């Protein structure tokens, strides 16, 4: 009885979801916290890294320019009064797609919802995202890369 297992490691879910063993617990926690969470008027999206020295952590990334060379990347949502961190699984959604995906979870689109302000950094922002969020009753502010592909040169003011 020294080793008692309740999960099958050969499950097909193990190949697509790194947290598949604890997924039921994570789902219950997400539903529980979502019931008590009120979306603030100002939402900020950014990314952060958590230092990790464990070589057994499959989600860690190497960054030679940081004080901690190995770290786990997470997306951080902030407001004035609350600070909520959610680990992000590795997928192809990045930049503006990540903001839309996270906003769908945080506050689903509604024609009658209150207006919100979304603050992002240059990695997430684009004119296309600003127009999409405007249709969802959200304003977007942040810094933008003027040399980014798809950025209209007519928007630049000097």
Coordinates of N, CA and C in Angstrom, one line a residue:
X1 N 0.8 -1.2 0.0 CA 0.0 0.0 0.0 C 0.9 1.3 0.0
X2 N 2.2 1.1 -0.2 CA 3.0 2.3 -0.2 C 2.7 3.2 -1.4
X3 N 2.3 2.6 -2.6 CA 2.1 3.4 -3.8 C 0.6 3.1 -4.2
X4 N -0.2 4.1 -4.0 CA -1.6 4.0 -4.4 C -2.0 5.0 -5.4
X5 N -2.4 4.6 -6.6 CA -2.6 5.5 -7.7 C -4.1 5.5 -8.0
X6 N -4.6 6.7 -8.3 CA -6.0 6.8 -8.7 C -6.2 7.3 -10.1
X7 N -5.1 7.4 -10.9 CA -5.2 7.9 -12.3 C -4.4 7.0 -13.2
X8 N -4.9 7.0 -14.4 CA -4.2 6.1 -15.4 C -3.3 7.0 -16.2
X9 N -2.0 6.8 -16.2 CA -1.0 7.6 -16.8 C -1.0 7.4 -18.4
X10 N -1.7 6.4 -18.9 CA -1.8 6.2 -20.3 C -3.1 6.8 -20.9
X11 N -3.7 7.6 -20.1 CA -4.9 8.3 -20.5 C -4.6 9.2 -21.7
X12 N -5.5 9.3 -22.7 CA -5.3 10.2 -23.9 C -5.2 11.6 -23.5
X13 N -5.9 12.0 -22.4 CA -5.9 13.3 -21.9 C -4.5 13.8 -21.4
X14 N -3.7 12.8 -21.0 CA -2.3 13.2 -20.5 C -1.5 13.8 -21.6
X15 N -1.7 13.6 -22.9 CA -0.9 14.1 -23.9 C -1.3 15.6 -24.3
X16 N -2.5 16.0 -24.0 CA -2.9 17.4 -24.3 C -3.1 18.3 -23.1
X17 N -3.2 17.8 -21.9 CA -3.4 18.6 -20.8 C -2.4 18.3 -19.7
X18 N -1.5 19.2 -19.4 CA -0.5 18.9 -18.4 C -1.0 18.8 -17.0
X19 N -2.2 19.4 -16.8 CA -2.8 19.4 -15.4 C -3.9 18.4 -15.4
X20 N -3.9 17.4 -16.2 CA -5.1 16.5 -16.3 C -5.4 15.7 -15.0
X21 N -4.4 15.4 -14.2 CA -4.6 14.7 -13.0 C -5.4 15.5 -12.0
X22 N -5.1 16.8 -12.0 CA -5.8 17.7 -11.0 C -6.9 18.6 -11.7
X23 N -7.2 18.3 -12.9 CA -8.2 19.1 -13.6 C -9.6 19.2 -12.9
X24 N -10.1 18.1 -12.3 CA -11.4 18.3 -11.6 C -11.3 19.3 -10.5
X25 N -10.2 19.3 -9.7 CA -10.0 20.2 -8.6 C -9.9 21.6 -9.1
X26 N -9.1 21.8 -10.2 CA -9.0 23.1 -10.8 C -10.3 23.7 -11.3
X27 N -11.1 22.8 -12.0 CA -12.4 23.2 -12.5 C -13.3 23.7 -11.3
X28 N -13.4 23.0 -10.2 CA -14.2 23.4 -9.1 C -13.7 24.7 -8.5
X29 N -12.4 24.9 -8.4 CA -11.9 26.1 -7.9 C -12.2 27.3 -8.8
X30 N -12.1 27.1 -10.1 CA -12.4 28.1 -11.0 C -13.9 28.6 -10.9
X31 N -14.8 27.6 -10.8 CA -16.2 27.9 -10.7 C -16.5 28.6 -9.4
X32 N -15.9 28.2 -8.3 CA -16.1 28.7 -7.0 C -15.6 30.2 -6.9
X33 N -14.4 30.5 -7.4 CA -13.9 31.8 -7.4 C -14.6 32.7 -8.4
X34 N -15.1 32.2 -9.5 CA -15.8 33.0 -10.5 C -17.1 33.5 -9.9
X35 N -17.8 32.8 -9.1 CA -19.0 33.2 -8.5 C -18.9 34.4 -7.6
X36 N -17.8 34.5 -6.9 CA -17.6 35.6 -6.0 C -16.7 36.8 -6.6
X37 N -16.3 36.7 -7.8 CA -15.5 37.7 -8.4 C -16.3 38.7 -9.2
X38 N -16.1 39.9 -8.9 CA -16.8 41.0 -9.6 C -15.7 41.7 -10.5
X39 N -16.0 41.8 -11.8 CA -15.1 42.4 -12.8 C -14.9 43.9 -12.5
X40 N -13.7 44.3 -12.3 CA -13.4 45.7 -12.0 C -13.6 46.6 -13.2
X41 N -13.7 47.9 -13.0 CA -13.8 48.7 -14.2 C -12.5 48.9 -15.0
X42 N -11.4 48.7 -14.4 CA -10.1 48.7 -15.1 C -9.4 47.4 -15.0
X43 N -9.1 46.8 -16.1 CA -8.5 45.4 -16.2 C -7.2 45.6 -16.8
X44 N -6.1 45.0 -16.3 CA -4.8 45.1 -16.8 C -4.3 43.7 -17.1
X45 N -3.7 43.5 -18.3 CA -3.2 42.2 -18.8 C -1.7 42.4 -18.9
X46 N -0.9 41.5 -18.4 CA 0.5 41.5 -18.5 C 1.0 40.1 -18.3
X47 N 2.3 39.8 -18.5 CA 2.8 38.5 -18.3 C 3.9 38.7 -17.2
X48 N 4.1 37.6 -16.5 CA 5.1 37.6 -15.4 C 5.8 36.2 -15.4
X49 N 6.9 36.1 -14.7 CA 7.6 34.9 -14.7 C 7.8 34.5 -13.2
X50 N 7.6 33.2 -12.9 CA 7.9 32.7 -11.5 C 9.2 31.9 -11.6
X51 N 10.2 32.3 -10.8 CA 11.4 31.5 -10.8 C 11.2 30.0 -10.5
X52 N 11.9 29.2 -11.2 CA 11.8 27.7 -11.1 C 13.2 27.1 -11.2
X53 N 13.6 26.4 -10.2 CA 14.9 25.7 -10.3 C 14.8 24.2 -10.6
X54 N 13.6 23.7 -10.5 CA 13.3 22.3 -10.6 C 13.5 21.9 -12.1
X55 N 14.3 20.9 -12.3 CA 14.5 20.4 -13.7 C 13.3 19.5 -14.1
X56 N 12.4 19.1 -13.1 CA 11.3 18.3 -13.4 C 10.1 19.1 -13.8
X57 N 10.2 20.4 -13.8 CA 9.1 21.3 -14.2 C 9.0 21.4 -15.7
X58 N 8.0 20.7 -16.4 CA 8.0 20.8 -17.9 C 7.6 22.1 -18.5
X59 N 7.0 23.0 -17.6 CA 6.5 24.3 -18.1 C 7.5 25.4 -18.0
X60 N 8.7 25.2 -17.5 CA 9.6 26.3 -17.3 C 10.3 26.7 -18.7
X61 N 10.7 27.9 -18.7 CA 11.3 28.5 -19.9 C 12.7 29.1 -19.5
X62 N 13.6 29.1 -20.5 CA 14.9 29.7 -20.3 C 14.9 31.1 -20.8
X63 N 15.5 32.0 -20.1 CA 15.6 33.4 -20.5 C 17.0 33.9 -20.0
X64 N 17.9 34.0 -20.9 CA 19.3 34.4 -20.5 C 19.5 35.8 -19.9
X65 N 18.5 36.7 -20.2 CA 18.6 38.1 -19.8 C 18.0 38.4 -18.5
X66 N 17.4 37.4 -17.8 CA 16.8 37.6 -16.5 C 17.7 37.2 -15.4
X67 N 17.5 37.7 -14.2 CA 18.3 37.3 -13.0 C 18.1 35.8 -12.7
X68 N 16.9 35.3 -12.8 CA 16.6 33.9 -12.7 C 16.4 33.4 -14.1
X69 N 17.4 32.5 -14.5 CA 17.5 32.1 -15.9 C 16.3 31.2 -16.2
X70 N 15.8 30.4 -15.3 CA 14.7 29.5 -15.6 C 13.5 29.9 -14.8
X71 N 12.4 30.0 -15.5 CA 11.1 30.5 -14.9 C 9.9 30.0 -15.6
X72 N 8.8 30.0 -15.0 CA 7.5 29.6 -15.5 C 6.8 30.9 -15.9
X73 N 6.3 31.0 -17.1 CA 5.5 32.2 -17.6 C 4.1 32.0 -17.2
X74 N 3.5 33.1 -16.6 CA 2.1 33.2 -16.3 C 1.6 34.5 -16.8
X75 N 0.3 34.5 -17.1 CA -0.4 35.8 -17.4 C -1.0 36.3 -16.2
X76 N -0.9 37.6 -16.0 CA -1.4 38.2 -14.7 C -2.5 39.2 -15.1
X77 N -3.6 39.2 -14.4 CA -4.7 40.1 -14.5 C -4.7 40.9 -13.3
X78 N -4.8 42.2 -13.4 CA -4.7 43.1 -12.2 C -5.9 44.1 -12.3
X79 N -6.3 44.5 -11.1 CA -7.2 45.7 -11.0 C -6.7 46.5 -9.8
X80 N -7.4 47.5 -9.4 CA -7.0 48.4 -8.4 C -7.0 47.6 -7.0
X81 N -8.0 46.8 -6.8 CA -8.2 46.2 -5.5 C -7.8 44.7 -5.5
X82 N -7.8 44.0 -6.6 CA -7.5 42.6 -6.6 C -6.4 42.3 -7.5
X83 N -5.8 41.1 -7.3 CA -4.7 40.6 -8.1 C -4.9 39.1 -8.3
X84 N -5.2 38.7 -9.5 CA -5.5 37.3 -9.8 C -4.5 36.7 -10.7
X85 N -3.9 35.6 -10.4 CA -2.9 35.0 -11.3 C -3.5 33.7 -11.8
X86 N -3.4 33.5 -13.1 CA -3.8 32.2 -13.7 C -2.7 31.7 -14.5
X87 N -2.2 30.4 -14.2 CA -1.2 29.8 -15.1 C -1.8 29.6 -16.5
X88 N -1.0 29.8 -17.5 CA -1.5 29.7 -18.9 C -0.9 28.4 -19.5
X89 N -1.7 27.5 -20.0 CA -1.1 26.4 -20.7 C -0.5 26.8 -22.0
X90 N 0.5 26.0 -22.4 CA 1.3 26.4 -23.6 C 0.4 26.1 -24.8
X91 N 0.1 27.2 -25.6 CA -0.7 27.0 -26.8 C -0.3 28.1 -27.8
X92 N -0.9 28.1 -29.0 CA -0.5 29.0 -30.1 C -1.2 30.4 -29.9
X93 N -2.1 30.5 -29.0 CA -2.8 31.8 -28.8 C -1.9 32.8 -28.1
X94 N -1.5 33.8 -28.7 CA -0.6 34.8 -28.0 C -1.0 36.2 -28.5
X95 N -0.5 37.2 -27.9 CA -0.8 38.5 -28.2 C -2.3 38.9 -28.1
X96 N -2.9 39.4 -29.2 CA -4.3 39.9 -29.1 C -5.2 38.7 -28.9
X97 N -4.9 37.5 -29.4 CA -5.8 36.3 -29.2 C -5.8 35.9 -27.8
X98 N -4.7 36.1 -27.1 CA -4.7 35.7 -25.6 C -5.6 36.7 -24.8
X99 N -5.5 38.0 -25.2 CA -6.4 39.0 -24.5 C -7.9 38.6 -24.7
X100 N -8.3 38.3 -25.9 CA -9.6 38.0 -26.2 C -10.1 36.7 -25.5
X101 N -9.2 35.7 -25.5 CA -9.5 34.4 -24.8 C -9.7 34.7 -23.3
X102 N -8.8 35.4 -22.7 CA -8.9 35.7 -21.3 C -10.1 36.6 -20.9
X103 N -10.4 37.5 -21.8 CA -11.6 38.4 -21.5 C -12.9 37.6 -21.7
X104 N -12.9 36.6 -22.6 CA -14.1 35.8 -22.7 C -14.4 35.0 -21.4
X105 N -13.3 34.6 -20.7 CA -13.5 33.9 -19.4 C -13.8 34.9 -18.3
X106 N -13.1 36.0 -18.3 CA -13.2 37.0 -17.2 C -14.6 37.7 -17.3
X107 N -15.0 38.2 -18.4 CA -16.3 38.8 -18.6 C -16.8 38.5 -20.0
X108 N -17.7 37.6 -20.1 CA -18.3 37.2 -21.4 C -18.9 38.4 -22.1
X109 N -18.9 38.5 -23.5 CA -19.4 39.7 -24.2 C -20.9 39.8 -23.9
X110 N -21.3 41.0 -23.7 CA -22.8 41.3 -23.5 C -23.0 42.7 -24.0
X111 N -24.2 42.9 -24.6 CA -24.6 44.2 -25.1 C -25.0 45.2 -24.1
X112 N -25.3 44.7 -22.9 CA -25.8 45.5 -21.8 C -24.8 45.7 -20.7
X113 N -23.6 45.1 -20.8 CA -22.6 45.2 -19.7 C -22.1 46.6 -19.6
X114 N -21.5 46.9 -18.4 CA -20.9 48.2 -18.2 C -19.6 48.3 -19.0
X115 N -19.2 49.6 -19.3 CA -18.0 49.8 -20.0 C -16.8 49.5 -19.1
X116 N -15.7 48.9 -19.7 CA -14.5 48.6 -19.0 C -13.3 49.2 -19.7
X117 N -12.2 49.4 -19.0 CA -11.0 49.9 -19.6 C -10.0 48.7 -19.5
X118 N -9.4 48.3 -20.6 CA -8.4 47.3 -20.6 C -7.1 47.9 -20.9
X119 N -6.1 47.6 -20.0 CA -4.7 48.2 -20.2 C -3.8 47.0 -20.5
X120 N -3.0 47.1 -21.6 CA -2.1 46.1 -22.0 C -0.7 46.7 -22.3
X121 N 0.3 45.9 -22.4 CA 1.6 46.4 -22.9 C 1.7 46.2 -24.4
X122 N 2.9 46.5 -24.9 CA 3.1 46.5 -26.3 C 3.1 45.1 -26.9
X123 N 3.2 44.1 -26.1 CA 3.2 42.7 -26.7 C 1.7 42.3 -27.1
X124 N 0.7 42.8 -26.4 CA -0.6 42.4 -26.6 C -1.4 43.4 -27.5
X125 N -1.0 44.7 -27.6 CA -1.9 45.7 -28.2 C -1.8 45.7 -29.7
X126 N -3.0 46.1 -30.3 CA -3.0 46.3 -31.8 C -4.3 47.1 -32.1
X127 N -4.3 47.7 -33.2 CA -5.5 48.5 -33.6 C -6.7 47.5 -33.8
X128 N -6.4 46.3 -34.4 CA -7.5 45.3 -34.6 C -8.1 44.9 -33.2
X129 N -7.3 44.7 -32.2 CA -7.8 44.4 -30.9 C -8.6 45.5 -30.3
X130 N -8.2 46.8 -30.5 CA -8.9 47.9 -30.0 C -10.3 48.0 -30.6
X131 N -10.4 47.7 -31.9 CA -11.7 47.7 -32.6 C -12.6 46.6 -32.1
X132 N -12.0 45.4 -31.9 CA -12.8 44.3 -31.4 C -13.3 44.5 -30.0
X133 N -12.5 45.1 -29.1 CA -12.9 45.4 -27.8 C -13.9 46.5 -27.7
X134 N -13.9 47.4 -28.7 CA -14.9 48.5 -28.7 C -16.3 47.9 -29.0
X135 N -16.3 46.9 -29.8 CA -17.6 46.2 -30.0 C -18.1 45.5 -28.8
X136 N -17.2 45.1 -27.9 CA -17.6 44.5 -26.6 C -17.8 45.4 -25.5
X137 N -17.9 46.7 -25.7 CA -18.0 47.8 -24.7 C -16.8 47.9 -23.8
X138 N -15.7 47.8 -24.4 CA -14.4 48.0 -23.7 C -13.5 48.9 -24.4
X139 N -12.8 49.8 -23.7 CA -11.8 50.7 -24.2 C -10.5 50.0 -24.0
X140 N -9.5 50.3 -24.9 CA -8.2 49.7 -24.8 C -7.1 50.8 -24.8
X141 N -6.2 50.7 -23.8 CA -5.1 51.7 -23.8 C -3.8 50.9 -23.5
X142 N -2.7 51.5 -23.9 CA -1.4 50.9 -23.7 C -0.4 51.5 -24.7
X143 N 0.8 50.9 -24.6 CA 1.8 51.3 -25.6 C 1.7 50.5 -26.8
X144 N 2.2 51.0 -28.0 CA 2.1 50.2 -29.2 C 3.4 50.3 -30.0
X145 N 3.7 49.2 -30.7 CA 4.9 49.2 -31.5 C 4.6 49.8 -32.9
X146 N 5.1 50.9 -33.2 CA 4.8 51.5 -34.5 C 5.4 50.8 -35.7
X147 N 6.4 49.9 -35.4 CA 7.1 49.2 -36.5 C 6.5 47.8 -36.7
X148 N 5.4 47.5 -35.9 CA 4.8 46.2 -36.0 C 4.1 45.9 -37.3
X149 N 4.1 44.7 -37.8 CA 3.5 44.3 -39.0 C 1.9 44.6 -38.9
X150 N 1.4 45.2 -40.0 CA -0.1 45.4 -40.0 C -0.5 46.7 -39.3
X151 N 0.5 47.5 -38.9 CA 0.2 48.8 -38.2 C 0.1 49.9 -39.3
X152 N -1.0 50.6 -39.3 CA -1.3 51.6 -40.3 C -0.4 52.9 -40.0
X153 N 0.3 53.3 -41.0 CA 1.2 54.5 -40.8 C 0.5 55.8 -40.6
X154 N -0.8 55.8 -41.1 CA -1.6 57.0 -41.0 C -2.0 57.3 -39.5
X155 N -1.9 56.3 -38.6 CA -2.3 56.5 -37.2 C -1.3 57.3 -36.5
X156 N 0.0 57.3 -36.9 CA 1.1 57.9 -36.2 C 0.9 59.4 -36.3
X157 N 0.9 60.1 -35.1 CA 0.9 61.5 -35.0 C 2.3 62.0 -34.5
X158 N 2.8 63.1 -35.1 CA 4.1 63.6 -34.6 C 3.9 65.0 -34.1

